[in-house]
PDB file of C-alpha atoms in Angstrom:
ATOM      1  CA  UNK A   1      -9.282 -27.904 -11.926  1.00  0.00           C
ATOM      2  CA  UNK A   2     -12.325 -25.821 -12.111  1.00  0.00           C
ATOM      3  CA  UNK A   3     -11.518 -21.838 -12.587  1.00  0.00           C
ATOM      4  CA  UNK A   4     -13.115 -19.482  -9.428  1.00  0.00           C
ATOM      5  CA  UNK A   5     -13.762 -16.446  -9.672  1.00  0.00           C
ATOM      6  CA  UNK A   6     -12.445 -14.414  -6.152  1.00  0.00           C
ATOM      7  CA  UNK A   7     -14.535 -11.172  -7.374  1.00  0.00           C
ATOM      8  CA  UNK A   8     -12.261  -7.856  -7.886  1.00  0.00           C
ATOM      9  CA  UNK A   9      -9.407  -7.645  -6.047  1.00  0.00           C
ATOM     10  CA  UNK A  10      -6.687  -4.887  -5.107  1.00  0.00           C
ATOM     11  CA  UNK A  11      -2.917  -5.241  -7.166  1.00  0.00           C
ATOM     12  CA  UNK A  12      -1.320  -5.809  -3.870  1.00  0.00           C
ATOM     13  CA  UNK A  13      -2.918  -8.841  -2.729  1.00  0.00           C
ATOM     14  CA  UNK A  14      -3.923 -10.439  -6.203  1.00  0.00           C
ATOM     15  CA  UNK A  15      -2.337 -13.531  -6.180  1.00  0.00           C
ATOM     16  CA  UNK A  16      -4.928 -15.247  -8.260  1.00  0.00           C
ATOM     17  CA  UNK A  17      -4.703 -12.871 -10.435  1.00  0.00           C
ATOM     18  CA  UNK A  18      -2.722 -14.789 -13.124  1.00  0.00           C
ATOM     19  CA  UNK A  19       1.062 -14.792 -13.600  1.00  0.00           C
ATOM     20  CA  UNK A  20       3.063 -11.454 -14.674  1.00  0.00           C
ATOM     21  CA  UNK A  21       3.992 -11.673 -18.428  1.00  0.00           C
ATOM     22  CA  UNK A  22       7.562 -11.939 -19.888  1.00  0.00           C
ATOM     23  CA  UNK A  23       7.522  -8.507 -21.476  1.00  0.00           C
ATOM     24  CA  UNK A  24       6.387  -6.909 -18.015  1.00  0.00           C
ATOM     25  CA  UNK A  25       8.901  -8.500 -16.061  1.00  0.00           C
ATOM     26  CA  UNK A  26      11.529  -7.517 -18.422  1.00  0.00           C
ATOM     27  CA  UNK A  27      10.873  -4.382 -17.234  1.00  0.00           C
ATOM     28  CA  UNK A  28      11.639  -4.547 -13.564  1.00  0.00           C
ATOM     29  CA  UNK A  29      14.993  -4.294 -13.225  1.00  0.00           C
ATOM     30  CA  UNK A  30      14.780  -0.717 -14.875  1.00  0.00           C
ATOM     31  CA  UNK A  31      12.270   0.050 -12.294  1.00  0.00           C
ATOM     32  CA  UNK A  32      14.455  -0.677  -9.194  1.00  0.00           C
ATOM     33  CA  UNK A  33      17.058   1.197 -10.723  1.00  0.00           C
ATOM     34  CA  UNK A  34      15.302   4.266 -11.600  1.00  0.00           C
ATOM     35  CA  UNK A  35      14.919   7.700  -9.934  1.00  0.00           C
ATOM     36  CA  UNK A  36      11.480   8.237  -8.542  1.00  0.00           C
ATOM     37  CA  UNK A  37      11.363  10.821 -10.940  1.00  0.00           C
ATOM     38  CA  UNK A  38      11.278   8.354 -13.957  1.00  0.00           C
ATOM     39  CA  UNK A  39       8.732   5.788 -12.359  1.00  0.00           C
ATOM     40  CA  UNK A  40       5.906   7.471 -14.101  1.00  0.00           C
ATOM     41  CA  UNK A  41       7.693   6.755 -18.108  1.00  0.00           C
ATOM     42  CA  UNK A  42       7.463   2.806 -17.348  1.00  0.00           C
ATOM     43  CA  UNK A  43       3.718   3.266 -16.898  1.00  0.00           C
ATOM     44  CA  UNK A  44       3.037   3.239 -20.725  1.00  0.00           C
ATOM     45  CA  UNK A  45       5.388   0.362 -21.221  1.00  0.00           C
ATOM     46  CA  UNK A  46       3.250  -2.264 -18.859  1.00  0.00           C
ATOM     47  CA  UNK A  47       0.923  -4.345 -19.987  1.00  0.00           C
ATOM     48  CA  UNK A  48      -0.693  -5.514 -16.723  1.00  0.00           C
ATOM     49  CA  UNK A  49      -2.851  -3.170 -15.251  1.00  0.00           C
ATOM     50  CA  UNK A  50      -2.109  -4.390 -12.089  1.00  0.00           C
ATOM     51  CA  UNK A  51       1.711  -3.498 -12.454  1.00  0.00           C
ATOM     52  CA  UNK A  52       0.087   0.152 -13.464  1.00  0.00           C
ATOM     53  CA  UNK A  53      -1.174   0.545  -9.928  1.00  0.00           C
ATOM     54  CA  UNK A  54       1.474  -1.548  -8.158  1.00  0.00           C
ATOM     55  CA  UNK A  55       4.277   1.038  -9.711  1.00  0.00           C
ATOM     56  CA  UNK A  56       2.314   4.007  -8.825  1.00  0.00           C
ATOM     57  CA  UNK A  57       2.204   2.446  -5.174  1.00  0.00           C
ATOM     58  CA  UNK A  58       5.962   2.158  -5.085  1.00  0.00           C
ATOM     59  CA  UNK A  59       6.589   5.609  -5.461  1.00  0.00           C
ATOM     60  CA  UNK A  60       4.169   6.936  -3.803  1.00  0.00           C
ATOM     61  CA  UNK A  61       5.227   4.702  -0.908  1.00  0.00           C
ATOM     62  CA  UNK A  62       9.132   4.573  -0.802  1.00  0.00           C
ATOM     63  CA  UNK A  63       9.140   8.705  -2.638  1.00  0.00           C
ATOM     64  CA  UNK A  64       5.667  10.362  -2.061  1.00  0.00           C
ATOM     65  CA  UNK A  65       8.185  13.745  -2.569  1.00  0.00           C
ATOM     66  CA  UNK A  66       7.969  12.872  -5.847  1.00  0.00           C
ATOM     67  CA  UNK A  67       4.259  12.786  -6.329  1.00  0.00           C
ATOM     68  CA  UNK A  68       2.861  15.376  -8.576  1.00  0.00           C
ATOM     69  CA  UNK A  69      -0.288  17.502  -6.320  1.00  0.00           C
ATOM     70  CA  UNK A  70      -2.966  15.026  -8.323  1.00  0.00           C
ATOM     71  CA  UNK A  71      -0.805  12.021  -7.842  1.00  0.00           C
ATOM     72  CA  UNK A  72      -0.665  13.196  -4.067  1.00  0.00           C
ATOM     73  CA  UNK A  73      -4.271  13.249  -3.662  1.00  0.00           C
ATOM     74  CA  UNK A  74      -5.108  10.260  -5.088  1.00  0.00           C
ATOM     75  CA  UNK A  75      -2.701   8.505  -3.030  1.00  0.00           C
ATOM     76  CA  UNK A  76      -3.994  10.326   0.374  1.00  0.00           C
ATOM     77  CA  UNK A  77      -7.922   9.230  -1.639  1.00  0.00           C
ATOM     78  CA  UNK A  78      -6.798   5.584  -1.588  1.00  0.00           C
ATOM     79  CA  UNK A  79      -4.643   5.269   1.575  1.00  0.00           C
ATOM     80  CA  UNK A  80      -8.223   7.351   3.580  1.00  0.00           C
ATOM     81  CA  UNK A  81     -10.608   4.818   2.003  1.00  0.00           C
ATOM     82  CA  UNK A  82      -8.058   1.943   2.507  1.00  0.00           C
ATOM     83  CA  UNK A  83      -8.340   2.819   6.511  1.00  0.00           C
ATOM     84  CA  UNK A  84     -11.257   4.236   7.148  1.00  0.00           C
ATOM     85  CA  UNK A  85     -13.347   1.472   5.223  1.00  0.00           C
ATOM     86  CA  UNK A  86     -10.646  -1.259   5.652  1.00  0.00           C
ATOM     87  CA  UNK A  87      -9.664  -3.821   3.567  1.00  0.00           C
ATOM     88  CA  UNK A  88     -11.832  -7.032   3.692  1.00  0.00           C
ATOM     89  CA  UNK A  89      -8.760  -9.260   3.480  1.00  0.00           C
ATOM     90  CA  UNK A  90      -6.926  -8.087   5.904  1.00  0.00           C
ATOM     91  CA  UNK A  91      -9.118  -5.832   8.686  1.00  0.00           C
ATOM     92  CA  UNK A  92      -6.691  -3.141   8.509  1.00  0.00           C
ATOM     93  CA  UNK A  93      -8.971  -0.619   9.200  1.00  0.00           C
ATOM     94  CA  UNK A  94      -8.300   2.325  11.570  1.00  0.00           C
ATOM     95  CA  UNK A  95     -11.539   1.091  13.813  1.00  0.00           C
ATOM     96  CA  UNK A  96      -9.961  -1.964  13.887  1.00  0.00           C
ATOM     97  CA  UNK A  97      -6.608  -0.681  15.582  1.00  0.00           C
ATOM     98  CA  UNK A  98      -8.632   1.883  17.531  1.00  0.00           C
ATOM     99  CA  UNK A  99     -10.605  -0.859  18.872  1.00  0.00           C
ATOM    100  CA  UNK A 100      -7.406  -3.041  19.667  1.00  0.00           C
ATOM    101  CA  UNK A 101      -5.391  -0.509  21.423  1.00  0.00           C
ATOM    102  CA  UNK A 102      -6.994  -0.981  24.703  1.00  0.00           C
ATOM    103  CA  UNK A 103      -6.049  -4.961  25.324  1.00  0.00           C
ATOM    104  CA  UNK A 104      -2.551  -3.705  23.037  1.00  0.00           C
ATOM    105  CA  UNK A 105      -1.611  -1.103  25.900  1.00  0.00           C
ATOM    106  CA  UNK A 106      -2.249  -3.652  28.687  1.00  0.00           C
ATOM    107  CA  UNK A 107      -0.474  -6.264  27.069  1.00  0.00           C
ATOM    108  CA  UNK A 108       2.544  -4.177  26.502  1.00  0.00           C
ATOM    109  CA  UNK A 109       2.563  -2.245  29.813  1.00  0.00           C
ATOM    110  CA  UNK A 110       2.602  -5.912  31.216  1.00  0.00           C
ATOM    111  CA  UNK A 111       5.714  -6.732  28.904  1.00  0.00           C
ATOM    112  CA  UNK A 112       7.731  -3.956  29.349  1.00  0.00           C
ATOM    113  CA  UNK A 113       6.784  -2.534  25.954  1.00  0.00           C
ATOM    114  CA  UNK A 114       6.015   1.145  26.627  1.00  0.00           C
ATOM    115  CA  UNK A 115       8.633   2.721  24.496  1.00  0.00           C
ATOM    116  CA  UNK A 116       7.002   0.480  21.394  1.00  0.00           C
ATOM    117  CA  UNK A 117       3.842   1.500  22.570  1.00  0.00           C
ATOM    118  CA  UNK A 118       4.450   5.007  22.720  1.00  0.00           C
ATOM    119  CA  UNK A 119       5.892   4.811  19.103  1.00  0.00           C
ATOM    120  CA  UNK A 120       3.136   3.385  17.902  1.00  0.00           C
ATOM    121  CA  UNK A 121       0.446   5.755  19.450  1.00  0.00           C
ATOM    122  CA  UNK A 122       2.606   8.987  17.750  1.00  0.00           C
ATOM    123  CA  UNK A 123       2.639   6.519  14.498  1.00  0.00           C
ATOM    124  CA  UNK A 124      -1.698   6.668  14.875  1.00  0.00           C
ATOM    125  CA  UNK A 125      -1.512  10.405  15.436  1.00  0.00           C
ATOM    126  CA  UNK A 126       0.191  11.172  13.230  1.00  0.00           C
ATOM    127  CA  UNK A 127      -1.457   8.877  10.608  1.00  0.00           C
ATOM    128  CA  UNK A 128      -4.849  10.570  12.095  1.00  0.00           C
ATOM    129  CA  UNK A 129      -3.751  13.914  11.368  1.00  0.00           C
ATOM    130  CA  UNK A 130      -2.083  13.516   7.841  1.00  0.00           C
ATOM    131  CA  UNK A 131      -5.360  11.411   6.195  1.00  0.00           C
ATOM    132  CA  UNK A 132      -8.253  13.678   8.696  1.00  0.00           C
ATOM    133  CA  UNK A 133      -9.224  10.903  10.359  1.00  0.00           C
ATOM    134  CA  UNK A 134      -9.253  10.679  14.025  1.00  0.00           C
TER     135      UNK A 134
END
């Protein structure tokens, strides 16, 4: 088998990345049982880089309370550029959802899917409002 290379890619969709070592994985079970608080200690005792970013991700996702005001930023940084300039692998871009909401909204008032819809028009809004971009 001949070795490609798939050009930079993101922690949370590297799956060619290469396999998670021993001594990293050892470590997981400590970090699903830890307090968000703690997250940030197992930092310095990953190897990966990847699992560097990935645990910062998982608190900032599941206990952004917990983020300090720099850690807060650069999560609001990445989430922004993740949206606004979407993500090539997936087209999760804002523009992308803006542009699919109008065929979305007819489809669902066709359904019977207003109160979904509805929920996920305050979900845009509000994403809108907390990143500053409408």
């Amino acid at each position: 088998a001949r070795e490609r290379d798939f050009g930079p890619a993101d922690p949370d969709g590297d799956l060619y990345g290469g396999f998670v070592s021993d001594a990293d994985k050892r470590w997981f079970p400590r970090i699903r049982s830890a307090a968000a608080a703690e997250l940030p200690r197992f930092s310095d005792e990953l190897q990966d880089t990847r699992l560097k970013a990935l645990l910062f991700r998982y608190q900032a996702r599941n206990w952004p309370h917990s983020l300090s005001p720099d850690q807060r930023e650069a999560w609001q940084t990445l989430r922004r550029d993740r949206l606004v300039l979407g993500d090539a692998r997936a087209d999760g871009s804002v523009a992308a959802f803006d542009a699919e909401w109008p065929d979305a909204e007819e489809r669902a008032s066709k359904e019977g899917h207003g109160a979904a819809l509805e929920d996920l028009k305050a979900w845009r809004a509000r994403l809108g409002a907390e990143l500053g971009i409408e």
